[in-house]
Structure formats: structure tokens, C-alpha cells
GROMACS .gro file of C-alpha atoms in nm:
model
  310
    1MET     CA    1   3.433  -2.828  -0.473
    2PRO     CA    2   3.490  -3.032  -0.153
    3GLY     CA    3   3.709  -3.339  -0.187
    4LEU     CA    4   3.915  -3.209  -0.479
    5ARG     CA    5   4.290  -3.159  -0.473
    6SER     CA    6   4.445  -2.953  -0.750
    7ALA     CA    7   4.804  -2.924  -0.861
    8PRO     CA    8   5.000  -2.753  -1.138
    9VAL     CA    9   5.130  -2.995  -1.396
   10THR     CA   10   5.505  -3.039  -1.427
   11THR     CA   11   5.659  -2.952  -1.763
   12LEU     CA   12   5.762  -3.202  -2.026
   13GLU     CA   13   6.111  -3.053  -2.030
   14ARG     CA   14   6.160  -3.162  -1.669
   15THR     CA   15   6.030  -3.514  -1.727
   16ARG     CA   16   6.250  -3.799  -1.848
   17LEU     CA   17   6.075  -4.102  -1.700
   18ILE     CA   18   5.713  -4.199  -1.643
   19ALA     CA   19   5.671  -4.488  -1.398
   20SER     CA   20   5.323  -4.634  -1.377
   21ASP     CA   21   5.149  -4.910  -1.191
   22ILE     CA   22   4.903  -5.115  -1.399
   23ASP     CA   23   4.601  -5.264  -1.223
   24GLY     CA   24   4.368  -5.005  -1.079
   25THR     CA   25   4.588  -4.726  -1.216
   26ILE     CA   26   4.585  -4.751  -1.597
   27LEU     CA   27   4.386  -5.074  -1.624
   28SER     CA   28   4.050  -5.117  -1.455
   29TYR     CA   29   4.005  -5.425  -1.240
   30ALA     CA   30   3.720  -5.531  -1.468
   31SER     CA   31   3.976  -5.549  -1.752
   32ALA     CA   32   4.258  -5.706  -1.550
   33GLN     CA   33   4.230  -6.051  -1.707
   34THR     CA   34   4.207  -5.930  -2.066
   35GLY     CA   35   4.467  -5.657  -2.037
   36VAL     CA   36   4.251  -5.428  -2.250
   37VAL     CA   37   4.372  -5.072  -2.190
   38THR     CA   38   4.151  -4.788  -2.310
   39GLU     CA   39   4.236  -4.622  -2.640
   40ARG     CA   40   4.277  -4.291  -2.459
   41THR     CA   41   4.538  -4.431  -2.220
   42VAL     CA   42   4.724  -4.609  -2.502
   43ALA     CA   43   4.736  -4.287  -2.704
   44ALA     CA   44   4.862  -4.086  -2.405
   45PHE     CA   45   5.148  -4.326  -2.330
   46ARG     CA   46   5.250  -4.352  -2.694
   47ALA     CA   47   5.249  -3.973  -2.725
   48ALA     CA   48   5.473  -3.947  -2.419
   49ARG     CA   49   5.722  -4.189  -2.570
   50ALA     CA   50   5.708  -4.007  -2.903
   51ALA     CA   51   5.803  -3.692  -2.714
   52GLY     CA   52   6.116  -3.867  -2.588
   53VAL     CA   53   6.003  -3.963  -2.238
   54ARG     CA   54   6.092  -4.311  -2.112
   55VAL     CA   55   5.803  -4.526  -1.986
   56VAL     CA   56   5.848  -4.809  -1.738
   57LEU     CA   57   5.567  -5.022  -1.597
   58VAL     CA   58   5.613  -5.084  -1.224
   59THR     CA   59   5.373  -5.352  -1.108
   60GLY     CA   60   5.299  -5.627  -0.862
   61ARG     CA   61   5.221  -5.855  -1.156
   62PRO     CA   62   5.462  -6.133  -1.246
   63VAL     CA   63   5.631  -6.129  -1.586
   64ARG     CA   64   5.388  -6.385  -1.729
   65TRP     CA   65   5.093  -6.146  -1.683
   66LEU     CA   66   5.248  -5.850  -1.861
   67LYS     CA   67   5.239  -5.930  -2.231
   68PRO     CA   68   4.878  -5.820  -2.305
   69VAL     CA   69   4.929  -5.481  -2.140
   70ALA     CA   70   5.275  -5.430  -2.290
   71ASP     CA   71   5.146  -5.522  -2.636
   72ALA     CA   72   4.860  -5.273  -2.598
   73LEU     CA   73   5.090  -4.987  -2.496
   74GLY     CA   74   5.356  -5.083  -2.751
   75GLY     CA   75   5.730  -5.022  -2.732
   76ILE     CA   76   5.767  -5.150  -2.376
   77GLY     CA   77   6.114  -5.284  -2.299
   78PRO     CA   78   6.230  -5.321  -1.937
   79VAL     CA   79   5.956  -5.360  -1.677
   80ILE     CA   80   5.973  -5.366  -1.299
   81CYS     CA   81   5.745  -5.642  -1.177
   82SER     CA   82   5.665  -5.860  -0.875
   83ASN     CA   83   5.671  -5.542  -0.663
   84GLY     CA   84   6.031  -5.467  -0.755
   85ALA     CA   85   6.173  -5.817  -0.709
   86VAL     CA   86   6.214  -5.868  -1.085
   87VAL     CA   87   6.335  -5.644  -1.366
   88TYR     CA   88   6.272  -5.797  -1.706
   89ASP     CA   89   6.325  -5.678  -2.062
   90LEU     CA   90   6.009  -5.778  -2.248
   91ALA     CA   91   6.145  -5.667  -2.584
   92GLU     CA   92   6.447  -5.896  -2.553
   93ASP     CA   93   6.271  -6.161  -2.338
   94ARG     CA   94   6.558  -6.139  -2.091
   95LEU     CA   95   6.585  -6.133  -1.712
   96LEU     CA   96   6.784  -5.830  -1.600
   97ARG     CA   97   6.767  -5.873  -1.223
   98GLN     CA   98   6.586  -6.065  -0.953
   99ASP     CA   99   6.590  -6.030  -0.575
  100PRO     CA  100   6.431  -6.346  -0.432
  101ILE     CA  101   6.345  -6.430  -0.072
  102ASP     CA  102   6.572  -6.683   0.092
  103GLN     CA  103   6.373  -7.007   0.102
  104ASP     CA  104   6.437  -7.062   0.472
  105ILE     CA  105   6.291  -6.717   0.538
  106VAL     CA  106   5.985  -6.810   0.332
  107PHE     CA  107   5.911  -7.101   0.565
  108THR     CA  108   5.990  -6.899   0.879
  109VAL     CA  109   5.753  -6.621   0.775
  110GLN     CA  110   5.488  -6.875   0.685
  111GLU     CA  111   5.494  -7.006   1.041
  112GLN     CA  112   5.483  -6.655   1.183
  113ILE     CA  113   5.172  -6.578   0.979
  114ARG     CA  114   5.012  -6.903   1.093
  115GLN     CA  115   5.053  -6.774   1.448
  116ILE     CA  116   4.831  -6.482   1.345
  117ASP     CA  117   4.582  -6.699   1.153
  118PRO     CA  118   4.625  -7.079   1.165
  119GLU     CA  119   4.393  -7.108   0.862
  120ALA     CA  120   4.586  -6.866   0.641
  121SER     CA  121   4.664  -7.002   0.294
  122PHE     CA  122   4.974  -6.939   0.086
  123ALA     CA  123   5.118  -6.922  -0.263
  124ALA     CA  124   5.465  -6.840  -0.390
  125GLU     CA  125   5.572  -6.688  -0.720
  126THR     CA  126   5.892  -6.780  -0.899
  127LEU     CA  127   5.979  -6.684  -1.254
  128GLN     CA  128   5.908  -7.041  -1.355
  129LYS     CA  129   5.599  -7.137  -1.154
  130VAL     CA  130   5.315  -7.046  -0.925
  131HIS     CA  131   5.332  -7.268  -0.616
  132ALA     CA  132   4.994  -7.271  -0.444
  133GLU     CA  133   4.820  -7.449  -0.162
  134PRO     CA  134   4.474  -7.571  -0.274
  135PRO     CA  135   4.283  -7.349  -0.023
  136PHE     CA  136   4.458  -7.045  -0.169
  137LEU     CA  137   4.300  -7.112  -0.508
  138VAL     CA  138   3.942  -7.076  -0.387
  139ASP     CA  139   3.792  -6.758  -0.535
  140SER     CA  140   4.127  -6.672  -0.689
  141LEU     CA  141   4.245  -6.611  -1.044
  142PHE     CA  142   4.377  -6.967  -1.061
  143PHE     CA  143   4.061  -7.145  -0.946
  144GLU     CA  144   3.922  -7.190  -1.298
  145GLU     CA  145   4.130  -7.321  -1.584
  146ASP     CA  146   4.011  -7.062  -1.838
  147ARG     CA  147   4.103  -6.778  -1.600
  148ARG     CA  148   4.449  -6.927  -1.546
  149ARG     CA  149   4.510  -6.949  -1.919
  150ALA     CA  150   4.385  -6.593  -1.973
  151ALA     CA  151   4.651  -6.483  -1.725
  152GLY     CA  152   4.918  -6.677  -1.912
  153VAL     CA  153   4.948  -6.955  -1.654
  154THR     CA  154   4.961  -7.299  -1.814
  155ASP     CA  155   4.925  -7.621  -1.618
  156ASP     CA  156   5.300  -7.681  -1.614
  157MET     CA  157   5.348  -7.344  -1.443
  158LEU     CA  158   5.117  -7.435  -1.154
  159SER     CA  159   5.249  -7.653  -0.873
  160LEU     CA  160   4.985  -7.751  -0.615
  161GLY     CA  161   5.046  -7.860  -0.258
  162PRO     CA  162   5.201  -7.735   0.067
  163LEU     CA  163   5.478  -7.488  -0.008
  164GLU     CA  164   5.712  -7.683   0.216
  165GLU     CA  165   5.679  -7.973  -0.029
  166THR     CA  166   5.657  -7.805  -0.369
  167LEU     CA  167   5.931  -7.548  -0.314
  168SER     CA  168   6.162  -7.806  -0.155
  169ALA     CA  169   6.101  -8.040  -0.447
  170ASP     CA  170   6.225  -7.768  -0.684
  171ARG     CA  171   6.548  -7.715  -0.494
  172PRO     CA  172   6.746  -7.977  -0.691
  173GLU     CA  173   6.660  -7.779  -1.006
  174ALA     CA  174   6.755  -7.446  -0.851
  175GLY     CA  175   6.892  -7.194  -1.096
  176GLU     CA  176   6.810  -6.862  -1.256
  177GLY     CA  177   6.442  -6.787  -1.204
  178SER     CA  178   6.381  -7.055  -0.941
  179GLY     CA  179   6.383  -6.832  -0.633
  180VAL     CA  180   6.069  -6.707  -0.460
  181VAL     CA  181   6.022  -6.349  -0.575
  182LYS     CA  182   5.689  -6.305  -0.398
  183LEU     CA  183   5.516  -6.490  -0.116
  184LEU     CA  184   5.139  -6.450  -0.099
  185ALA     CA  185   4.932  -6.496   0.215
  186LYS     CA  186   4.553  -6.488   0.234
  187THR     CA  187   4.320  -6.472   0.533
  188THR     CA  188   3.944  -6.467   0.580
  189VAL     CA  189   3.940  -6.354   0.943
  190MET     CA  190   4.041  -5.986   0.907
  191ASP     CA  191   4.050  -5.714   0.646
  192ALA     CA  192   4.357  -5.646   0.436
  193ASP     CA  193   4.477  -5.341   0.629
  194ALA     CA  194   4.448  -5.516   0.966
  195PHE     CA  195   4.624  -5.824   0.823
  196LEU     CA  196   4.897  -5.600   0.685
  197GLU     CA  197   4.954  -5.435   1.022
  198ALA     CA  198   4.962  -5.768   1.207
  199VAL     CA  199   5.205  -5.935   0.965
  200ARG     CA  200   5.435  -5.633   0.953
  201ALA     CA  201   5.455  -5.639   1.332
  202LYS     CA  202   5.530  -6.011   1.332
  203ALA     CA  203   5.749  -6.060   1.025
  204GLY     CA  204   5.853  -5.711   0.916
  205ALA     CA  205   6.213  -5.766   1.026
  206LEU     CA  206   6.250  -6.045   0.769
  207VAL     CA  207   6.042  -5.936   0.468
  208THR     CA  208   5.877  -5.639   0.303
  209VAL     CA  209   5.498  -5.666   0.340
  210THR     CA  210   5.230  -5.489   0.138
  211HIS     CA  211   4.901  -5.548  -0.041
  212SER     CA  212   4.738  -5.445  -0.367
  213ALA     CA  213   4.427  -5.658  -0.426
  214PRO     CA  214   4.099  -5.478  -0.357
  215GLY     CA  215   3.825  -5.669  -0.183
  216VAL     CA  216   4.041  -5.955  -0.057
  217SER     CA  217   4.274  -5.990   0.242
  218LEU     CA  218   4.577  -6.092   0.040
  219LEU     CA  219   4.928  -5.984   0.136
  220GLU     CA  220   5.234  -5.974  -0.089
  221LEU     CA  221   5.572  -6.036   0.072
  222SER     CA  222   5.912  -5.968  -0.082
  223ALA     CA  223   6.270  -5.991   0.037
  224LYS     CA  224   6.357  -5.730   0.299
  225GLY     CA  225   6.423  -5.395   0.135
  226VAL     CA  226   6.266  -5.497  -0.195
  227ASP     CA  227   5.986  -5.271  -0.316
  228LYS     CA  228   5.886  -5.071  -0.621
  229ALA     CA  229   6.079  -4.762  -0.511
  230ALA     CA  230   6.408  -4.944  -0.461
  231ALA     CA  231   6.390  -5.103  -0.806
  232LEU     CA  232   6.279  -4.779  -0.973
  233ARG     CA  233   6.559  -4.585  -0.803
  234ARG     CA  234   6.819  -4.830  -0.941
  235PHE     CA  235   6.660  -4.824  -1.285
  236ALA     CA  236   6.656  -4.444  -1.300
  237ALA     CA  237   7.014  -4.415  -1.175
  238ALA     CA  238   7.134  -4.658  -1.442
  239GLU     CA  239   6.972  -4.435  -1.705
  240GLY     CA  240   7.121  -4.117  -1.558
  241ILE     CA  241   6.776  -3.997  -1.451
  242THR     CA  242   6.729  -3.811  -1.123
  243ARG     CA  243   6.421  -3.843  -0.904
  244ASP     CA  244   6.302  -3.491  -0.988
  245GLN     CA  245   6.279  -3.604  -1.352
  246VAL     CA  246   6.043  -3.893  -1.264
  247ILE     CA  247   5.663  -3.891  -1.256
  248ALA     CA  248   5.500  -4.190  -1.084
  249PHE     CA  249   5.138  -4.309  -1.087
  250GLY     CA  250   4.977  -4.559  -0.848
  251ASP     CA  251   4.669  -4.662  -0.656
  252MET     CA  252   4.745  -4.913  -0.378
  253PRO     CA  253   4.968  -4.961  -0.069
  254ASN     CA  254   5.232  -5.141  -0.277
  255ASP     CA  255   5.279  -4.809  -0.463
  256ILE     CA  256   5.338  -4.596  -0.154
  257GLU     CA  257   5.719  -4.602  -0.150
  258MET     CA  258   5.734  -4.530  -0.524
  259LEU     CA  259   5.491  -4.240  -0.490
  260GLN     CA  260   5.694  -4.098  -0.202
  261TRP     CA  261   6.025  -4.132  -0.389
  262ALA     CA  262   5.934  -3.987  -0.729
  263GLY     CA  263   5.986  -3.618  -0.788
  264THR     CA  264   5.623  -3.588  -0.895
  265SER     CA  265   5.359  -3.842  -0.795
  266TRP     CA  266   4.993  -3.890  -0.871
  267ALA     CA  267   4.737  -4.130  -0.728
  268VAL     CA  268   4.414  -4.204  -0.908
  269GLY     CA  269   4.107  -4.087  -0.721
  270SER     CA  270   3.976  -4.442  -0.700
  271GLY     CA  271   4.291  -4.557  -0.520
  272HIS     CA  272   4.339  -4.681  -0.164
  273PRO     CA  273   4.344  -4.404   0.102
  274MET     CA  274   4.707  -4.489   0.189
  275ALA     CA  275   4.817  -4.439  -0.172
  276ARG     CA  276   4.619  -4.118  -0.208
  277SER     CA  277   4.785  -3.982   0.106
  278ALA     CA  278   5.132  -4.081  -0.016
  279ALA     CA  279   5.099  -3.908  -0.352
  280GLN     CA  280   5.160  -3.538  -0.403
  281HIS     CA  281   4.862  -3.501  -0.636
  282LEU     CA  282   4.534  -3.671  -0.722
  283THR     CA  283   4.385  -3.724  -1.065
  284ALA     CA  284   4.055  -3.874  -1.175
  285ASP     CA  285   3.957  -4.236  -1.119
  286CYS     CA  286   4.114  -4.521  -1.313
  287ASP     CA  287   3.784  -4.578  -1.497
  288GLU     CA  288   3.793  -4.212  -1.602
  289ASP     CA  289   4.144  -4.245  -1.752
  290GLY     CA  290   4.292  -4.032  -1.476
  291VAL     CA  291   4.653  -4.107  -1.575
  292ALA     CA  292   4.583  -4.025  -1.939
  293GLN     CA  293   4.436  -3.691  -1.831
  294VAL     CA  294   4.762  -3.597  -1.658
  295LEU     CA  295   4.976  -3.713  -1.951
  296GLU     CA  296   4.765  -3.529  -2.206
  297ASP     CA  297   4.806  -3.204  -2.017
  298LEU     CA  298   5.178  -3.268  -1.977
  299ILE     CA  299   5.227  -3.341  -2.347
  300ASP     CA  300   5.019  -3.040  -2.450
  301GLY     CA  301   5.246  -2.822  -2.238
  302GLY     CA  302   4.958  -2.695  -2.036
  303ASP     CA  303   5.047  -2.485  -1.734
  304GLY     CA  304   4.693  -2.492  -1.608
  305VAL     CA  305   4.557  -2.700  -1.324
  306LEU     CA  306   4.437  -3.059  -1.317
  307CYS     CA  307   4.195  -3.167  -1.050
  308GLY     CA  308   4.113  -3.515  -0.928
  309THR     CA  309   3.888  -3.672  -0.672
  310SER     CA  310   4.031  -3.760  -0.334
   0.00000   0.00000   0.00000
């Protein structure tokens, strides 16, 4: 059938770590706020862990958005979040590592992006707060109070105003968790891929630039060299796991480096073209439990062939 890519499934004996993105990969965007993962996906991940395979979530989400998904999957300890800038142990409620952007670089990059689009709006994530300019909130998760609370963002976690003011005001209280782990930039004058290309050309020497939000031109910027692959590589090495023992799943440009690094990588068929091209294999769409299909075959020891839409 045209448009299908098939691949033999790796064996369970070769697999020691499953690294999976969340939104658009194992959780549909329609369920993003509730964190409701399908029963099929929950069962597949729990069966993988029962078989002795480590599972780590590798996501662009901040820590505060992870509890509903982690609770659904059960048994989740360390997670790699904020696109690799934060490693956090949910089971112990403990920060393991953070790689923030230098605050002076945040402001420099902000000005560089304003040269591309003077009307661009910004937000910045720290472990403690979401700093957001009011225009950034329009049509965003944080625009309505009930949506903020569903995402685990209480009023004391939201600091409104120009980043130059709100981030600078927090400097006297600087400490663990106060650094900017992700800068967000939104435009309405070009699509996300064009915005990504323009900002990488302008600010790529200072920060890592990617995007993961479908239907909106929203970029996610991390410290230079910080991405999902770098964090996953450190995590695996610390556990004595080699890349050929890792299976990774993703769907968006912020997954590309992870998909390229892992020994075996799968993109869901509903993913961004860049992610599908970066992965070795394709499975079914997120809404069809594409990741669960791969895991089920892996756990069953099948040596047949899985096919997914491209």
C-alpha cells in the first residue's frame, strides 16, 4: 500500500530503555489538558516495565504538567522535561539536574527575535513560575483560569508583564529552580517552520531552537546544546545503557535529535514531517495508539512486521 513504511520489530532482549515523548505521541492533543492516556497505551507501558524495561518520559512539558500522565502510566520516577533542560524524579519529588539559559542571553535572544517580528510575544519557564507577557496569553493554555488550573498552574506560579521586568524582579530570590529553562516565542506573521528557520539563523549560535505545538507558530528555546537527545544520552549512560538498547518514540521537531540518537526510533504516523523523516520507522497515528502497537509486538516477542502511515 502506498505511503506505508514497514520495519521488523527489535527484540525485548535487546531493549533496556523506552524513551517516549508525550503530547501527540502517546497522548492525543484533545486529551492534553486532562492527561487521560488510553487504557491500551497504559497497559502497554506497564507490561514493558513488568518485563524489566526502564521507561522514561522525554517531553517539552514542564514538571508541573506531568503528574496526570505519570499517575496514569504508574511507576514513573525520573523524567526528562522542558526539552531536556530539566531532569526530575517524580517519585521522590526531587530535582536531579537543570540546564538553564543565562538570563542575559534570554534578553539578547528576545531582541534578536524582535528584529524578525517586532510584534512577537514571549514567555519564560522556570521551575517555580511561568513568566508571560499578556499578548502571549491570547489563545494560549493560560488565557483562561480553569485551563491554567487544569495544567497545574496556580495564580502564584504565573507572573505577568514584560520579561525584562518579571525575570529581573526574581533575581534577588535566585536559587535552585529560578533559572529560565525554556524561553517561548510566538508570532502571527509566519508559520512555525518558517519562524524556526528564521530564528535559528538569527539566534542559533546562542540557544537551541525547536517547536512542538501544532497549529501555532510557537518556538521553544533552550540553552545552547540542550535538547532531548543530550539529556537522554546522559541518563542512559548513568544507567549503563547503550544507545542500541534504547527505543525512542516522538512526533515533532523537538524529538528529532532523540529519534536520530536512539538505537531504534519510531515516529507516529500523525507526526510532523521532520520527525517522521528523522525516525527509522513509522507506526500508526497517536489516536490509533501507534506506540502501544509497537510495544505490544515487542512484548509478545513477535518477529513479524509492523506497518505505520507516513
